Tab-separated table of C-alpha atoms in Angstrom:
chain	number	residue	atom	x	y	z
U	1	UNK	CA	104.440	111.571	-188.821
U	2	UNK	CA	100.770	112.260	-188.616
U	3	UNK	CA	99.341	113.253	-184.968
U	4	UNK	CA	96.751	110.672	-183.881
U	5	UNK	CA	94.051	111.692	-183.831
U	6	UNK	CA	91.585	112.880	-181.076
U	7	UNK	CA	88.480	110.962	-179.696
U	8	UNK	CA	84.970	113.086	-181.158
U	9	UNK	CA	83.430	115.719	-179.063
U	10	UNK	CA	80.958	115.065	-177.351
U	11	UNK	CA	77.364	116.544	-179.357
U	12	UNK	CA	75.194	118.593	-176.417
U	13	UNK	CA	72.340	117.034	-174.596
U	14	UNK	CA	70.107	118.405	-176.509
U	15	UNK	CA	66.815	119.498	-173.281
U	16	UNK	CA	63.604	121.157	-174.066
U	17	UNK	CA	62.862	124.791	-174.064
U	18	UNK	CA	60.679	124.374	-171.261
U	19	UNK	CA	60.661	121.814	-167.922
U	20	UNK	CA	58.400	120.897	-165.753
U	21	UNK	CA	58.796	120.729	-162.474
U	22	UNK	CA	58.962	116.927	-160.916
U	23	UNK	CA	58.148	116.285	-157.588
U	24	UNK	CA	58.300	113.365	-155.507
U	25	UNK	CA	54.231	113.007	-155.551
U	26	UNK	CA	54.302	112.574	-159.313
U	27	UNK	CA	57.398	111.756	-160.701
U	28	UNK	CA	58.972	109.402	-158.154
U	29	UNK	CA	61.104	106.379	-159.537
U	30	UNK	CA	59.945	104.005	-160.948
U	31	UNK	CA	60.133	100.729	-162.348
U	32	UNK	CA	59.209	101.065	-166.558
U	33	UNK	CA	58.713	104.416	-166.073
U	34	UNK	CA	59.632	106.613	-169.336
U	35	UNK	CA	60.399	110.533	-167.604
U	36	UNK	CA	60.198	113.427	-170.296
U	37	UNK	CA	60.522	117.117	-170.013
U	38	UNK	CA	61.160	117.204	-166.611
U	39	UNK	CA	62.875	119.092	-163.871
U	40	UNK	CA	64.336	117.099	-160.816
U	41	UNK	CA	65.113	120.804	-158.897
U	42	UNK	CA	66.211	119.910	-155.043
U	43	UNK	CA	64.421	116.778	-154.800
U	44	UNK	CA	65.628	113.605	-151.939
U	45	UNK	CA	65.963	110.771	-153.916
U	46	UNK	CA	68.142	108.686	-151.940
U	47	UNK	CA	67.847	104.365	-151.670
U	48	UNK	CA	65.558	104.444	-154.620
U	49	UNK	CA	65.622	101.622	-157.059
U	50	UNK	CA	64.268	101.063	-161.381
U	51	UNK	CA	64.640	99.082	-163.567
U	52	UNK	CA	63.649	99.351	-167.107
U	53	UNK	CA	63.568	102.994	-166.953
U	54	UNK	CA	64.109	106.309	-169.405
U	55	UNK	CA	64.685	109.761	-168.390
U	56	UNK	CA	64.480	111.806	-171.715
U	57	UNK	CA	65.464	115.879	-171.811
U	58	UNK	CA	65.593	116.188	-168.030
U	59	UNK	CA	67.482	118.552	-165.945
U	60	UNK	CA	68.626	117.219	-162.851
U	61	UNK	CA	69.382	120.115	-160.361
U	62	UNK	CA	71.042	119.973	-156.815
U	63	UNK	CA	68.982	116.524	-156.725
U	64	UNK	CA	70.186	113.387	-154.070
U	65	UNK	CA	70.129	109.722	-155.807
U	66	UNK	CA	72.425	108.394	-153.494
U	67	UNK	CA	71.899	104.912	-152.911
U	68	UNK	CA	69.695	104.558	-155.875
U	69	UNK	CA	69.985	100.763	-158.038
U	70	UNK	CA	69.217	101.486	-162.015
U	71	UNK	CA	69.144	98.984	-163.774
U	72	UNK	CA	69.255	99.130	-167.920
U	73	UNK	CA	67.850	102.484	-167.834
U	74	UNK	CA	68.902	104.714	-170.055
U	75	UNK	CA	69.297	109.068	-169.612
U	76	UNK	CA	69.098	110.937	-173.299
U	77	UNK	CA	69.891	114.169	-173.695
U	78	UNK	CA	69.922	115.536	-169.980
U	79	UNK	CA	71.649	117.924	-167.160
U	80	UNK	CA	72.273	117.434	-164.384
U	81	UNK	CA	74.552	120.043	-162.676
U	82	UNK	CA	74.771	120.092	-158.245
U	83	UNK	CA	73.706	116.450	-157.963
U	84	UNK	CA	74.497	114.067	-155.803
U	85	UNK	CA	74.955	110.364	-157.204
U	86	UNK	CA	77.428	108.889	-154.672
U	87	UNK	CA	77.401	105.586	-154.487
U	88	UNK	CA	74.345	104.114	-157.172
U	89	UNK	CA	75.201	101.669	-158.899
U	90	UNK	CA	73.503	101.173	-163.030
U	91	UNK	CA	74.067	98.003	-164.553
U	92	UNK	CA	73.078	98.082	-168.455
U	93	UNK	CA	72.874	101.773	-168.472
U	94	UNK	CA	73.298	103.707	-171.245
U	95	UNK	CA	74.169	107.375	-170.634
U	96	UNK	CA	73.333	109.479	-174.272
U	97	UNK	CA	74.113	112.985	-174.715
U	98	UNK	CA	74.541	113.771	-170.925
U	99	UNK	CA	75.695	116.511	-168.963
U	100	UNK	CA	77.478	116.605	-165.675
U	101	UNK	CA	79.099	119.679	-163.489
U	102	UNK	CA	80.371	119.802	-160.355
U	103	UNK	CA	78.623	117.075	-158.968
U	104	UNK	CA	79.265	114.072	-156.187
U	105	UNK	CA	79.625	110.775	-157.888
U	106	UNK	CA	81.713	108.700	-155.565
U	107	UNK	CA	82.155	105.720	-155.118
U	108	UNK	CA	79.554	105.255	-158.095
U	109	UNK	CA	79.311	101.275	-159.770
U	110	UNK	CA	78.128	101.653	-163.491
U	111	UNK	CA	78.366	99.135	-164.909
U	112	UNK	CA	78.193	97.122	-168.561
U	113	UNK	CA	76.468	99.627	-169.189
U	114	UNK	CA	77.697	102.478	-172.067
U	115	UNK	CA	78.268	106.039	-171.821
U	116	UNK	CA	77.733	108.295	-175.452
U	117	UNK	CA	78.405	111.499	-175.394
U	118	UNK	CA	78.536	112.640	-172.454
U	119	UNK	CA	80.399	114.716	-170.400
U	120	UNK	CA	81.574	115.657	-167.160
U	121	UNK	CA	83.383	118.393	-165.553
U	122	UNK	CA	84.645	119.369	-162.024
U	123	UNK	CA	82.572	116.674	-160.643
U	124	UNK	CA	84.043	114.225	-157.545
U	125	UNK	CA	83.950	110.553	-159.043
U	126	UNK	CA	86.399	108.669	-157.166
U	127	UNK	CA	86.279	105.152	-155.766
U	128	UNK	CA	83.896	104.972	-158.821
U	129	UNK	CA	84.280	101.527	-160.911
U	130	UNK	CA	83.329	101.570	-164.979
U	131	UNK	CA	83.992	97.802	-165.626
U	132	UNK	CA	82.993	96.369	-168.495
U	133	UNK	CA	81.679	100.105	-169.982
U	134	UNK	CA	81.601	101.178	-173.500
U	135	UNK	CA	82.820	104.725	-173.981
U	136	UNK	CA	81.822	107.021	-177.082
U	137	UNK	CA	83.160	110.373	-177.491
U	138	UNK	CA	82.919	110.388	-173.898
U	139	UNK	CA	85.022	113.479	-171.859
U	140	UNK	CA	86.200	114.102	-167.922
U	141	UNK	CA	86.877	117.536	-167.623
U	142	UNK	CA	89.798	119.394	-163.824
U	143	UNK	CA	87.691	116.175	-162.715
U	144	UNK	CA	88.706	113.080	-159.573
U	145	UNK	CA	89.061	110.116	-160.405
U	146	UNK	CA	90.850	108.492	-157.537
U	147	UNK	CA	90.934	104.632	-157.567
U	148	UNK	CA	87.987	104.858	-159.702
U	149	UNK	CA	88.053	101.397	-161.984
U	150	UNK	CA	88.297	100.835	-165.919
U	151	UNK	CA	88.772	97.263	-165.479
U	152	UNK	CA	87.867	95.650	-169.029
U	153	UNK	CA	86.312	98.898	-170.087
U	154	UNK	CA	85.555	100.249	-174.069
U	155	UNK	CA	88.462	103.561	-173.657
U	156	UNK	CA	88.976	103.758	-177.106
U	157	UNK	CA	86.645	107.059	-177.541
U	158	UNK	CA	87.575	109.189	-174.088
U	159	UNK	CA	89.828	111.617	-172.891
U	160	UNK	CA	90.798	113.033	-169.998
U	161	UNK	CA	92.096	116.236	-169.141
U	162	UNK	CA	93.527	117.737	-166.092
U	163	UNK	CA	91.987	115.066	-164.497
U	164	UNK	CA	93.014	112.905	-160.598
U	165	UNK	CA	93.718	108.876	-161.527
U	166	UNK	CA	95.837	108.385	-159.096
U	167	UNK	CA	95.980	104.865	-158.004
U	168	UNK	CA	92.658	103.898	-160.989
U	169	UNK	CA	93.099	100.693	-162.704
U	170	UNK	CA	92.965	100.189	-165.949
U	171	UNK	CA	93.126	96.414	-166.411
U	172	UNK	CA	92.091	94.782	-169.481
U	173	UNK	CA	90.847	98.033	-170.865
U	174	UNK	CA	91.181	98.947	-174.398
U	175	UNK	CA	92.574	102.569	-174.883
U	176	UNK	CA	93.618	102.838	-178.438
U	177	UNK	CA	92.384	106.442	-179.164
U	178	UNK	CA	92.095	107.439	-175.992
U	179	UNK	CA	93.609	110.141	-174.641
U	180	UNK	CA	95.051	111.511	-171.079
U	181	UNK	CA	96.069	115.530	-171.232
U	182	UNK	CA	97.809	116.949	-167.444
U	183	UNK	CA	96.255	114.050	-165.392
U	184	UNK	CA	97.609	112.730	-162.154
U	185	UNK	CA	98.519	109.085	-163.320
U	186	UNK	CA	100.376	108.267	-159.729
U	187	UNK	CA	100.330	104.578	-158.430
U	188	UNK	CA	97.696	103.431	-161.421
U	189	UNK	CA	97.746	100.458	-161.956
U	190	UNK	CA	96.868	97.671	-165.174
U	191	UNK	CA	99.742	100.151	-167.239
U	192	UNK	CA	100.204	97.629	-169.943
U	193	UNK	CA	96.973	98.495	-171.643
U	194	UNK	CA	97.311	102.184	-172.098
U	195	UNK	CA	99.071	100.986	-175.070
U	196	UNK	CA	97.645	102.292	-178.321
U	197	UNK	CA	96.487	105.980	-175.807
U	198	UNK	CA	97.888	109.374	-176.052
U	199	UNK	CA	99.123	110.636	-173.173
U	200	UNK	CA	100.693	114.404	-172.719
U	201	UNK	CA	104.833	114.830	-172.715
U	202	UNK	CA	104.148	116.100	-168.975
U	203	UNK	CA	102.658	113.170	-167.681
U	204	UNK	CA	105.385	110.630	-169.567
U	205	UNK	CA	107.664	111.353	-166.621
U	206	UNK	CA	105.517	109.484	-162.994
U	207	UNK	CA	103.762	107.177	-166.326
U	208	UNK	CA	107.594	105.742	-166.916
U	209	UNK	CA	108.285	105.335	-163.358
U	210	UNK	CA	104.365	103.425	-162.867
U	211	UNK	CA	105.422	101.168	-165.918
U	212	UNK	CA	108.915	100.376	-165.010
U	213	UNK	CA	107.711	98.801	-161.544
U	214	UNK	CA	105.092	96.653	-163.866
U	215	UNK	CA	107.841	95.482	-165.927
U	216	UNK	CA	109.546	95.261	-162.715
U	217	UNK	CA	112.839	97.511	-163.279
U	218	UNK	CA	114.948	99.411	-161.457
U	219	UNK	CA	115.408	102.702	-161.706
U	220	UNK	CA	118.994	104.209	-160.580
U	221	UNK	CA	120.974	107.401	-160.174
U	222	UNK	CA	123.349	108.040	-162.102
U	223	UNK	CA	126.233	108.117	-160.357
U	224	UNK	CA	127.408	112.124	-160.711
U	225	UNK	CA	124.212	112.786	-162.260
U	226	UNK	CA	123.113	116.146	-161.402
């Protein structure tokens, strides 16, 4: 039997070789704004709002965007490092060729959006929500996704490697082709939506108990078993 095919590897962002430093005075978030080739370094942009804005070939380093609201915003060919996107609310927004590393995205709300060619490494994304969002060539690696909500999401093109998915919600998600490797799947909800996903052997024991509970199956120890 042939092995299941892996989702496509995310394409890497293509930032410019040189960036102009962004400033709050000149480059504060605004509706319909276009931000190209900018380095957002050590900036506090909390609690802002932007509708229809576009970020192209930008780099965010130690930038605080917590509590910001995006509507139909796009980030293309961007790098995000050691930044704070906690409690950011994005509606119908898009990430295209974006790489996140060592950043905080706790309680991020990315709803009815698109992630394509996106990599997230060593990020805290717990209690986040990606409801009704489409994932294409997206890789989560060594991320905390405890309590994340993927209700109704299309995770066909997503891979999760060494991630904490404790208590994550997958109800009504599409997961044919999704790969999960060395993840903590304790207490995940909507476990029947994992039909068609590829799960590593190491994750099967935890998942089997969760699936049994979802189906109302009682697992009893066999008398005399070691």
